[in-house]
XYZ file of N, CA, C and O in Angstrom:
856
model
N 14.007 40.130 66.299
C 14.915 40.321 65.010
C 16.177 41.755 65.192
O 15.630 42.506 66.053
N 17.184 41.482 64.969
C 18.335 42.578 64.831
C 18.730 43.144 63.361
O 18.691 42.128 62.772
N 18.749 44.387 63.541
C 19.098 45.053 62.363
C 20.249 45.870 62.589
O 20.574 46.265 63.822
N 20.828 46.363 61.360
C 22.368 46.602 61.475
C 22.361 47.290 60.281
O 21.803 46.912 59.170
N 23.111 48.830 59.791
C 23.072 49.550 59.007
C 24.907 49.448 59.077
O 25.237 49.865 59.964
N 25.588 49.494 57.700
C 26.895 49.535 57.352
C 27.067 49.850 56.293
O 26.604 49.440 55.334
N 28.453 50.439 55.807
C 29.209 50.521 54.782
C 30.274 50.151 54.705
O 31.159 49.939 55.814
N 31.003 49.312 53.507
C 32.113 48.820 53.187
C 32.869 48.959 51.770
O 31.803 48.794 50.747
N 33.843 48.929 51.417
C 34.488 48.711 50.148
C 34.359 47.479 49.808
O 34.424 46.418 50.648
N 34.433 47.075 48.374
C 34.116 45.826 47.909
C 35.667 45.194 47.745
O 36.603 46.141 46.972
N 36.560 44.047 47.628
C 37.499 43.735 47.167
C 37.467 42.320 46.548
O 36.824 41.551 46.603
N 38.710 42.164 46.080
C 38.942 40.773 45.498
C 37.733 40.715 44.197
O 37.515 41.026 43.136
N 37.089 39.292 44.416
C 35.688 39.091 43.562
C 34.656 39.903 43.905
O 33.471 39.618 43.029
N 34.619 40.997 44.940
C 33.584 41.495 45.173
C 32.426 40.470 45.370
O 32.297 39.753 46.168
N 31.127 40.991 44.980
C 30.048 40.736 45.496
C 29.439 39.520 44.676
O 28.957 39.584 43.523
N 29.606 38.115 44.611
C 29.536 36.926 43.716
C 28.531 36.145 44.282
O 28.684 35.668 45.345
N 27.478 35.440 43.655
C 26.708 34.371 44.066
C 26.876 33.201 42.964
O 26.874 33.334 41.845
N 27.143 32.245 43.484
C 27.707 30.854 42.378
C 26.678 29.748 42.966
O 26.331 29.437 44.175
N 26.138 29.038 41.825
C 25.592 28.098 42.073
C 26.525 26.449 42.876
O 26.240 25.632 43.322
N 27.758 26.667 42.603
C 28.765 25.807 42.976
C 28.761 25.964 44.444
O 28.659 26.695 44.871
N 29.103 24.595 44.941
C 29.409 24.489 46.553
C 30.963 24.814 46.701
O 31.361 24.465 47.814
N 31.638 25.079 45.734
C 33.043 25.378 45.536
C 33.444 26.426 45.557
O 33.216 27.215 44.152
N 34.329 27.077 46.134
C 34.531 28.738 46.143
C 35.217 28.744 45.335
O 35.991 28.326 44.502
N 34.769 29.975 44.215
C 35.540 30.344 43.138
C 35.358 29.861 41.871
O 35.548 29.818 41.012
N 34.425 28.840 41.936
C 34.143 27.625 40.874
C 32.720 28.645 40.076
O 31.831 28.435 40.210
N 33.173 29.530 39.128
C 32.039 30.277 38.649
C 31.372 29.544 37.473
O 30.013 29.794 37.248
N 31.837 28.480 36.871
C 31.051 27.853 35.813
C 31.132 26.471 36.294
O 31.999 25.674 35.409
N 30.472 25.729 36.857
C 30.309 24.497 37.567
C 29.292 23.411 36.572
O 28.064 23.836 36.914
N 29.715 22.829 35.715
C 28.469 22.132 34.820
C 27.863 21.152 35.753
O 27.074 20.218 35.162
N 28.693 20.487 36.967
C 28.178 19.587 37.655
C 26.681 20.042 38.719
O 26.288 19.433 39.651
N 26.979 21.430 38.941
C 25.996 22.307 39.981
C 24.846 22.043 39.630
O 24.446 22.567 38.477
N 23.731 22.262 40.613
C 22.305 22.323 40.191
C 22.371 24.068 39.943
O 22.884 24.942 40.505
N 21.713 24.218 38.995
C 21.944 25.517 38.546
C 21.066 26.488 39.066
O 19.869 26.194 40.062
N 21.297 27.841 38.753
C 20.414 29.248 39.502
C 18.973 29.195 38.607
O 19.239 29.009 37.473
N 18.005 29.423 39.329
C 16.766 29.813 38.779
C 17.079 31.448 38.497
O 17.110 32.224 39.455
N 16.508 31.915 36.978
C 16.536 33.281 36.936
C 15.549 33.571 36.112
O 15.021 32.901 35.142
N 15.144 34.567 36.222
C 13.765 35.369 35.562
C 13.995 36.834 35.523
O 14.694 37.776 36.354
N 13.700 37.080 34.194
C 13.582 38.966 34.177
C 12.224 39.097 34.747
O 11.019 38.844 34.637
N 12.489 40.245 35.938
C 11.171 40.550 36.824
C 10.845 41.549 36.358
O 11.190 42.662 35.798
N 9.330 41.604 36.336
C 7.935 43.017 35.983
C 7.852 43.435 37.080
O 6.554 44.054 37.134
N 8.146 43.440 38.680
C 7.447 43.412 39.617
C 7.271 45.076 39.769
O 6.899 45.591 40.566
N 8.052 46.178 39.247
C 7.736 46.902 39.141
C 6.921 47.940 38.153
O 6.913 48.811 37.645
N 6.323 46.612 37.158
C 5.643 47.628 35.856
C 6.618 47.402 34.758
O 6.063 48.063 33.823
N 7.768 47.631 34.485
C 8.649 47.756 33.638
C 9.235 46.242 33.173
O 9.532 45.591 34.080
N 9.405 46.356 31.831
C 10.012 45.063 31.451
C 10.915 45.091 29.994
O 10.360 45.468 29.046
N 12.274 45.196 30.442
C 13.144 45.250 29.194
C 12.956 46.367 28.730
O 12.519 46.143 27.139
N 13.259 47.388 28.626
C 12.687 48.602 27.592
C 14.013 48.451 26.745
O 13.842 49.410 25.718
N 14.725 47.987 26.897
C 16.045 47.836 25.944
C 17.402 48.149 27.008
O 18.058 49.130 27.444
N 18.011 46.836 27.112
C 19.021 46.943 27.904
C 20.608 46.754 26.996
O 20.505 46.314 25.807
N 21.707 47.177 27.420
C 23.101 46.967 27.017
C 23.715 46.030 27.476
O 24.154 45.538 28.273
N 24.445 44.910 26.598
C 25.128 43.824 26.982
C 26.159 43.685 26.166
O 26.004 43.813 24.696
N 27.202 43.127 26.801
C 28.463 42.700 26.187
C 28.569 41.508 26.508
O 28.886 41.045 27.655
N 29.696 40.599 25.775
C 30.364 39.308 26.405
C 31.810 39.919 26.378
O 32.090 41.258 26.548
N 32.929 39.184 26.491
C 34.143 39.228 26.217
C 34.494 39.541 24.998
O 34.000 39.706 23.990
N 35.889 40.052 24.852
C 35.916 40.951 23.663
C 36.238 40.574 22.289
O 35.851 41.044 21.241
N 36.227 38.842 22.450
C 36.361 38.225 21.482
C 34.681 37.939 20.883
O 34.772 37.544 19.755
N 33.764 38.206 21.681
C 32.552 37.644 21.280
C 31.474 38.608 21.448
O 30.808 38.690 22.527
N 31.595 40.260 21.012
C 30.562 41.242 20.880
C 29.362 40.781 20.760
O 29.025 40.200 19.700
N 28.401 41.224 21.559
C 27.091 41.120 21.627
C 26.206 42.591 21.064
O 26.648 43.570 21.721
N 25.640 42.858 20.214
C 25.211 44.259 19.952
C 23.841 44.449 20.894
O 22.848 43.526 20.945
N 23.724 45.966 21.187
C 22.341 46.281 21.850
C 20.977 45.855 21.286
O 21.314 46.658 19.789
N 20.314 45.633 21.732
C 19.031 44.924 20.890
C 18.506 45.980 20.516
O 17.970 45.799 19.111
N 18.350 47.324 20.429
C 17.952 48.632 19.828
C 18.389 48.802 18.652
O 17.615 49.326 17.716
N 19.868 48.056 18.497
C 20.182 48.062 17.147
C 20.270 46.981 16.294
O 20.534 47.531 14.771
N 19.089 46.116 16.477
C 18.895 44.947 15.716
C 17.537 45.372 15.366
O 16.692 45.223 15.961
N 17.274 45.547 13.670
C 15.915 45.596 13.257
C 14.928 44.234 13.519
O 13.916 44.935 13.377
N 15.381 43.295 13.903
C 14.546 42.192 13.816
C 14.232 41.802 15.191
O 13.617 40.374 15.367
N 14.922 42.482 15.882
C 14.868 41.986 17.523
C 13.387 42.289 17.961
O 12.810 43.194 17.564
N 12.988 41.374 18.907
C 13.446 40.213 19.454
C 13.219 38.790 18.819
O 13.894 38.137 19.140
N 12.677 38.805 17.864
C 12.075 37.507 17.229
C 13.095 36.729 16.476
O 13.651 35.547 16.522
N 14.080 37.323 15.896
C 15.097 36.699 15.085
C 16.274 37.734 15.024
O 16.867 38.462 14.187
N 17.058 37.664 16.380
C 18.315 38.442 16.647
C 19.352 38.393 15.396
O 19.710 36.897 15.346
N 19.970 39.157 14.964
C 21.093 38.846 14.105
C 22.508 38.344 15.103
O 22.763 38.743 16.081
N 23.105 37.776 14.386
C 24.026 37.158 14.899
C 25.351 38.484 15.158
O 25.244 39.238 14.442
N 26.147 38.430 16.306
C 26.931 39.174 16.423
C 27.927 39.185 15.880
O 28.244 38.344 14.811
N 28.767 40.318 15.710
C 29.922 40.625 14.483
C 31.099 39.882 14.985
O 31.833 40.604 15.834
N 31.497 38.666 14.928
C 32.751 38.343 15.030
C 33.203 37.159 14.007
O 32.085 36.967 13.510
N 34.563 37.227 13.926
C 35.108 36.231 12.680
C 34.885 34.845 12.942
O 34.772 33.993 12.070
N 34.309 34.721 14.367
C 34.028 33.002 14.829
C 32.903 32.479 13.595
O 32.845 31.073 13.394
N 31.941 33.240 12.996
C 30.997 32.713 12.570
C 31.404 32.717 10.889
O 30.737 31.560 10.040
N 32.545 33.058 10.494
C 33.143 33.114 9.222
C 33.876 31.803 9.052
O 34.664 31.357 8.022
N 34.321 31.039 10.253
C 35.183 29.994 10.052
C 34.356 28.658 9.829
O 33.661 28.523 10.022
N 35.734 27.937 9.142
C 34.792 26.732 8.928
C 34.412 25.826 9.967
O 35.519 25.550 11.011
N 33.214 25.584 10.325
C 32.924 24.752 11.587
C 33.407 23.685 11.895
O 33.515 23.048 13.076
N 33.855 22.771 10.908
C 34.785 21.278 10.963
C 36.199 21.974 11.809
O 36.673 20.886 12.501
N 36.320 23.056 11.906
C 37.909 23.473 12.506
C 37.356 24.095 13.678
O 38.460 24.391 14.513
N 36.392 24.249 13.991
C 36.391 24.775 15.604
C 36.160 23.958 16.712
O 35.900 22.724 16.189
N 36.904 24.258 17.903
C 36.704 23.267 18.688
C 35.512 23.505 19.512
O 34.398 24.269 19.203
N 35.025 22.527 20.300
C 33.618 22.365 21.087
C 33.537 23.907 21.599
O 32.300 24.386 21.669
N 34.739 24.249 22.541
C 34.211 25.274 23.102
C 33.998 26.652 22.250
O 33.201 27.594 22.214
N 34.554 26.662 21.089
C 34.300 27.615 19.958
C 32.771 27.518 19.699
O 32.258 28.458 19.308
N 32.125 26.266 19.321
C 30.907 26.021 18.919
C 29.884 26.326 19.640
O 29.088 27.161 19.655
N 30.322 26.019 20.911
C 29.258 26.574 22.265
C 29.116 27.930 22.354
O 28.190 28.634 22.414
N 30.524 28.646 22.060
C 30.772 30.172 22.104
C 29.553 30.722 21.065
O 28.717 31.734 21.005
N 29.871 30.045 19.857
C 28.794 30.820 18.672
C 27.623 30.341 18.884
O 26.414 31.084 18.353
N 27.070 29.278 19.100
C 25.792 28.885 19.615
C 25.203 30.236 20.787
O 24.127 30.310 20.703
N 25.993 30.216 21.718
C 25.520 31.284 22.855
C 25.269 32.441 22.224
O 24.182 32.959 22.551
N 26.143 32.910 21.559
C 26.191 34.356 20.949
C 24.690 34.499 19.839
O 23.975 35.396 19.923
N 24.266 33.211 19.129
C 23.426 33.435 18.504
C 22.096 33.447 19.116
O 20.845 33.716 18.581
N 22.013 32.652 20.239
C 20.739 32.170 21.020
C 20.952 32.858 22.324
O 19.595 32.708 22.997
N 21.447 33.869 22.700
C 21.784 34.699 23.814
C 20.271 35.082 24.376
O 19.824 35.249 25.654
N 19.687 35.628 23.740
C 18.121 36.219 24.194
C 17.476 35.088 24.210
O 16.533 34.934 25.649
N 16.892 33.872 23.683
C 16.509 32.748 24.235
C 16.819 32.023 25.578
O 16.269 31.623 26.321
N 18.116 32.070 25.355
C 18.823 31.851 26.653
C 18.598 32.648 28.043
O 18.228 31.792 28.925
N 18.670 33.788 27.857
C 18.093 34.684 28.711
C 16.575 34.393 29.290
O 16.434 34.283 30.624
N 15.918 34.174 28.448
C 14.447 34.105 28.645
C 14.254 32.086 29.245
O 12.922 32.189 29.218
N 15.048 31.901 29.318
C 14.891 30.174 29.778
C 14.699 29.567 28.637
O 13.797 28.044 28.748
N 14.407 29.610 27.362
C 14.071 28.845 26.152
C 14.971 27.993 25.576
O 14.716 27.128 24.625
N 16.206 27.765 26.391
C 17.318 26.767 25.782
C 17.691 26.148 27.492
O 18.557 26.765 27.791
N 16.927 25.024 27.347
C 17.272 24.717 28.575
C 18.702 23.665 28.753
O 19.239 23.351 29.914
N 19.520 23.568 27.467
C 20.751 22.885 27.839
C 21.694 24.176 28.007
O 22.934 23.583 28.575
N 21.298 25.405 28.212
C 22.023 26.373 28.686
C 21.390 26.537 29.883
O 20.345 26.773 30.267
N 22.671 26.857 31.036
C 22.148 27.002 32.729
C 23.023 27.938 33.497
O 24.039 28.377 32.980
N 22.047 28.725 34.212
C 22.748 29.791 34.926
C 23.621 29.179 36.053
O 23.008 28.522 36.963
N 24.889 29.909 35.749
C 25.583 29.069 37.235
C 26.327 29.910 38.178
O 26.985 29.784 39.046
N 25.845 31.373 38.167
C 26.213 32.244 38.945
C 26.023 33.738 38.225
O 26.119 34.034 37.043
N 26.198 34.705 39.334
C 26.294 36.087 39.048
C 27.214 36.915 39.634
O 27.486 36.521 40.924
N 27.670 38.226 39.312
C 28.503 39.065 40.208
C 27.645 40.482 40.024
O 27.366 40.631 38.994
N 27.985 41.270 40.865
C 27.093 42.351 40.824
C 28.310 43.617 41.005
O 29.156 43.556 41.943
N 27.931 44.748 40.276
C 28.449 45.621 40.457
C 27.567 46.930 40.463
O 26.701 46.894 40.057
N 28.231 48.089 40.626
C 27.122 49.207 40.576
C 26.845 49.676 39.157
O 27.860 49.920 38.379
N 25.787 49.576 38.889
C 25.310 49.635 37.416
C 25.620 48.585 36.597
O 25.595 48.697 35.297
N 25.644 47.375 36.838
C 26.291 46.603 35.971
C 26.263 45.092 36.588
O 26.409 44.840 37.909
N 25.827 44.101 36.036
C 25.490 42.590 36.431
C 26.335 41.525 35.532
O 26.080 41.638 34.296
N 27.089 40.962 35.927
C 27.693 39.642 35.400
C 27.261 38.631 35.218
O 27.066 38.359 36.558
N 26.559 37.943 34.363
C 25.827 36.550 34.527
C 26.525 35.322 33.876
O 26.810 35.430 32.655
N 26.810 34.143 34.683
C 27.647 32.915 34.249
C 26.773 32.168 33.846
O 25.858 31.740 34.375
N 26.993 31.472 32.532
C 26.253 30.116 32.168
C 27.204 29.019 31.614
O 28.046 29.031 31.401
N 26.738 28.070 31.661
C 27.165 26.462 31.468
C 26.458 25.794 30.789
O 25.457 26.286 30.604
N 26.786 25.020 29.883
C 26.244 23.925 28.794
C 26.705 22.650 29.385
O 27.778 22.135 28.857
N 25.867 22.053 30.430
C 26.622 20.647 31.115
C 26.964 19.638 29.983
O 27.855 19.039 30.185
N 26.198 19.500 29.188
C 26.328 18.462 28.000
C 27.649 18.343 27.175
O 28.281 17.352 27.263
N 27.990 19.764 27.086
C 29.066 19.801 26.231
C 30.404 20.494 27.226
O 31.757 20.395 26.572
N 30.321 20.748 28.276
C 31.084 21.767 29.306
C 31.373 22.997 28.723
O 32.194 23.644 29.290
N 30.697 23.733 27.636
C 30.560 25.075 27.460
C 30.503 26.007 28.303
O 29.494 25.504 29.335
N 31.228 27.113 28.334
C 30.954 28.349 29.243
C 30.779 29.773 28.564
O 31.389 29.568 27.436
N 29.969 30.634 29.165
C 29.833 31.719 28.802
C 29.436 32.807 29.521
O 29.077 32.193 30.643
N 29.627 33.985 29.303
C 28.751 34.836 30.291
C 28.349 36.433 29.514
O 28.893 36.485 28.406
N 27.388 37.017 30.295
C 27.030 38.575 29.655
C 27.187 39.373 30.684
O 27.261 39.181 31.972
N 27.453 40.745 30.498
C 27.337 41.687 31.014
C 26.051 42.515 31.171
O 25.551 42.759 29.394
N 25.279 42.929 32.018
C 24.060 43.573 31.558
C 24.032 44.755 32.330
O 24.538 45.101 33.522
N 23.371 45.923 31.814
C 23.619 47.006 32.404
C 21.961 47.723 31.844
O 21.498 47.728 30.742
N 21.817 48.775 32.643
C 20.169 49.279 32.140
C 19.949 50.728 32.869
O 19.879 50.811 33.945
N 19.894 51.826 32.355
C 19.978 53.351 32.783
C 18.372 53.059 33.360
O 18.327 53.875 34.258
N 17.343 52.753 32.576
C 16.283 53.156 33.291
C 15.378 51.974 34.008
O 14.240 51.862 34.213
N 16.267 50.986 34.329
C 15.891 50.149 35.462
C 15.554 48.381 34.721
O 14.530 48.674 34.035
N 16.532 47.725 35.191
C 16.492 46.241 34.752
C 16.127 45.339 36.280
O 16.992 45.480 37.122
N 15.209 44.418 36.172
C 15.076 43.733 37.396
C 15.228 42.252 37.253
O 14.481 41.831 36.154
N 15.913 41.723 37.846
C 16.482 40.378 38.051
C 16.054 39.629 39.185
O 16.245 40.053 40.198
N 15.454 38.175 38.969
C 15.303 37.342 40.268
C 15.902 36.162 39.863
O 15.892 35.404 38.909
N 16.772 35.851 41.361
C 17.585 34.958 41.329
C 17.010 33.796 42.448
O 16.867 34.495 43.449
N 17.386 32.599 42.159
C 16.925 31.858 43.406
C 18.263 30.547 43.305
O 18.545 30.112 42.222
N 18.831 30.365 44.123
C 19.556 29.412 44.579
C 19.231 27.914 45.057
O 18.211 27.866 45.413
N 20.003 27.052 44.773
C 19.726 25.640 45.379
C 19.304 25.595 46.914
O 20.175 26.668 47.561
N 18.746 24.482 47.267
C 18.451 24.724 48.812
C 19.799 24.712 49.522
O 20.652 23.843 49.149
N 19.986 25.360 50.702
C 21.492 25.098 51.641
C 21.081 24.080 52.482
O 19.974 23.255 52.334
N 22.339 23.468 52.826
C 21.994 22.421 54.098
C 21.108 22.440 55.196
O 20.533 21.620 55.674
N 21.128 23.798 55.260
C 20.012 24.258 56.336
C 18.208 24.156 55.731
O 17.406 24.502 56.559
N 18.406 23.896 54.570
C 17.023 23.797 54.076
C 16.254 25.128 53.566
O 15.132 25.175 52.875
N 16.942 26.430 53.665
C 16.822 27.716 52.829
C 16.566 27.249 51.430
O 17.687 27.027 51.230
N 16.027 28.280 50.556
C 16.154 28.516 49.434
C 16.920 30.254 49.246
O 15.740 30.786 48.923
N 17.909 30.509 49.050
C 18.195 32.010 49.005
C 17.751 32.530 47.879
O 17.726 31.797 46.725
N 17.442 33.674 47.974
C 16.601 34.491 46.642
C 17.220 35.982 46.638
O 17.672 36.252 47.749
N 17.253 36.320 45.728
C 17.996 37.717 45.052
C 17.317 38.493 44.355
O 16.901 38.219 42.882
N 16.851 39.779 44.429
C 16.149 40.628 43.554
C 17.193 41.803 43.162
O 17.492 42.407 44.174
N 17.492 41.735 41.859
C 18.734 42.430 41.562
C 18.050 43.710 40.631
O 17.265 43.308 39.599
N 18.245 44.898 41.211
C 17.701 45.887 40.254
C 18.858 46.965 39.787
O 19.569 47.427 40.616
N 19.082 46.986 38.524
C 19.918 47.667 37.939
C 19.570 49.299 37.355
O 18.738 49.252 36.636
N 20.480 50.405 37.881
C 19.891 51.415 37.113
C 21.159 52.337 37.572
O 21.911 52.683 38.159
N 21.448 53.039 36.034
C 22.707 54.179 35.782
C 23.839 53.531 36.618
O 24.464 52.515 35.975
N 24.210 54.356 37.832
C 25.506 53.956 38.369
C 25.321 53.121 39.618
O 26.113 53.105 40.485
N 24.315 52.647 40.021
C 23.881 52.074 41.335
C 23.406 50.481 40.953
O 22.474 50.615 39.952
N 23.273 49.806 41.632
C 22.486 48.378 41.563
C 21.982 48.276 43.290
O 22.565 48.277 44.186
N 20.744 47.786 43.124
C 20.247 47.198 44.478
C 19.897 45.815 44.720
O 19.816 45.270 43.584
N 20.487 45.289 45.793
C 19.896 43.756 45.827
C 19.457 43.391 46.952
O 19.705 43.972 48.037
N 18.145 42.704 46.923
C 17.528 42.495 48.133
C 17.590 41.048 48.262
O 17.093 39.975 47.424
N 18.367 40.901 49.346
C 18.992 39.255 49.454
C 18.200 38.729 50.727
O 18.265 39.144 51.659
N 17.515 37.455 50.372
C 17.101 36.524 51.478
C 17.414 35.493 51.610
O 17.531 34.361 50.778
N 18.233 35.012 52.859
C 18.770 33.918 53.126
C 17.978 33.107 54.121
O 18.153 32.184 54.648
N 16.623 33.171 54.243
C 15.576 32.415 55.148
C 15.660 33.150 56.541
O 14.785 33.437 57.059
N 16.681 32.894 57.092
C 16.991 33.521 58.514
C 17.546 35.024 59.032
O 17.350 35.422 59.482
N 18.094 35.531 57.533
C 18.529 36.478 57.081
C 18.159 37.440 56.011
O 18.197 36.691 55.076
N 18.154 38.789 56.135
C 17.587 39.402 55.081
C 18.452 40.765 54.825
O 18.872 41.420 56.087
N 18.882 41.034 53.741
C 20.009 42.210 53.302
C 19.278 43.052 52.310
O 19.119 42.544 51.040
N 19.453 44.646 52.459
C 19.222 45.231 51.251
C 20.315 46.029 50.850
O 20.768 46.573 52.013
N 20.955 45.780 49.750
C 22.241 46.156 49.619
C 22.518 47.135 48.527
O 21.532 46.708 47.499
N 22.758 48.386 48.526
C 23.229 49.351 47.674
C 24.692 49.565 47.093
O 25.633 49.678 47.848
N 24.964 48.737 45.734
C 25.937 49.356 44.980
C 26.395 50.664 44.776
O 25.390 51.103 43.605
N 27.483 51.187 44.972
C 27.975 52.474 44.501
C 29.367 52.685 43.903
O 29.958 51.691 44.117
N 29.475 53.536 43.379
C 31.024 54.047 42.932
C 31.788 54.676 43.743
O 30.978 55.815 44.127
N 32.921 54.339 43.834
C 33.541 55.180 45.224
C 33.960 56.773 44.301
O 33.810 57.488 45.264
N 34.348 56.316 43.007
C 34.640 57.455 42.108
C 33.611 57.475 41.026
O 33.869 56.896 40.002
N 32.514 58.564 40.947
C 31.424 58.211 39.817
C 32.409 58.621 38.394
O 31.642 58.618 37.628
N 33.167 59.687 38.705
C 33.813 60.075 37.355
C 34.441 59.129 36.411
O 34.495 59.126 35.421
N 34.962 58.355 37.282
C 35.360 56.895 36.223
C 34.501 56.091 35.652
O 34.751 55.504 34.343
N 33.042 56.441 36.077
C 31.740 55.817 35.224
C 31.601 54.164 35.675
O 32.449 53.788 36.631
N 30.766 53.701 34.975
C 30.192 52.106 35.126
C 31.563 51.078 34.617
O 31.623 51.374 33.444
N 31.675 50.453 35.221
C 32.734 49.313 35.002
C 33.088 48.135 35.857
O 32.390 48.315 37.035
N 33.886 47.570 35.554
C 34.127 46.233 36.682
C 34.770 45.991 37.522
O 35.770 45.047 38.013
N 35.646 47.323 37.611
C 36.799 47.637 38.784
C 35.994 47.243 39.996
O 35.521 48.395 40.464
N 36.917 46.056 40.798
C 36.009 46.090 42.133
C 36.702 47.085 42.894
O 35.844 47.507 44.229
N 37.563 47.649 42.751
C 38.453 48.598 43.762
C 37.453 50.083 43.795
O 37.479 50.925 44.384
N 36.737 50.209 42.676
C 35.837 51.292 42.854
C 34.486 51.033 43.219
O 33.483 51.740 42.787
N 34.092 49.979 43.903
C 32.848 49.428 44.226
C 32.736 49.811 45.727
O 33.465 49.370 46.367
N 31.733 50.017 46.342
C 31.254 50.615 47.591
C 29.717 49.801 48.103
O 29.337 50.287 46.864
N 29.585 49.370 49.072
C 28.091 48.786 49.377
C 27.523 49.523 50.578
O 28.379 49.542 51.243
N 26.402 50.102 50.621
C 25.703 50.080 51.875
C 24.792 49.241 52.049
O 23.667 48.761 51.497
N 24.675 48.510 53.402
C 23.769 47.615 53.750
C 22.777 47.700 54.888
O 23.016 48.226 55.944
N 21.539 47.300 54.877
C 20.704 47.351 55.772
C 20.447 45.937 56.391
O 19.992 45.290 55.650
N 20.729 45.205 57.469
C 20.733 43.596 57.589
C 20.271 43.568 58.536
O 19.576 44.449 59.471
N 19.179 42.690 58.627
C 17.962 42.049 59.529
C 18.094 40.507 59.711
O 18.059 39.764 59.120
N 18.595 40.080 61.008
C 18.924 38.739 61.389
C 17.817 38.376 62.402
O 17.488 39.381 63.385
N 17.581 37.038 62.224
C 16.560 36.483 63.523
C 15.212 36.935 62.798
O 14.117 36.874 63.812
N 14.759 36.735 61.438
C 13.401 36.877 61.192
C 12.704 35.573 61.664
O 13.362 34.588 61.189
């Protein structure tokens, strides 16, 4: 087994894992989906995380919802006040996703599937597709006290099943990546912590411990 440690800055799309075999296809409705679960491997489970969607479809923090998690309120967006007959299919999918995001994250809505994720320091972006209608959506997840996610990809052509353990904490994120023949422990850091946690790829740096030939 060969091991190596190194650091580097992230550029362009940063660290992204996709279900699609086509480069850059974040929402591939034809690809076999990623398997995702909320992990309690360290004894903690969702003490309350902050999440947002794009600016047109804001989602509120679960702690702000008095009836969370059994019956989460819909987010504050004009899309729910519009005539359903006048909504496009994508708008109907977006409204459905906003109303059902909690069940979707827990895997209770099989019509929505995880199509990929992108990792930043203190932040993870998760992509979803609805193959039946072609709908697409995404969430940003962050958690100061520790949020643990487990992802599994479809088998590779070599027969391996890549897996990723993602731990989010304040301004850092850790990814334990298992490619079958290679493992990497990756720590995501902010190059300039004063800017705070955001999706600016130019402010992201990773420290990697890599083991090959397992």
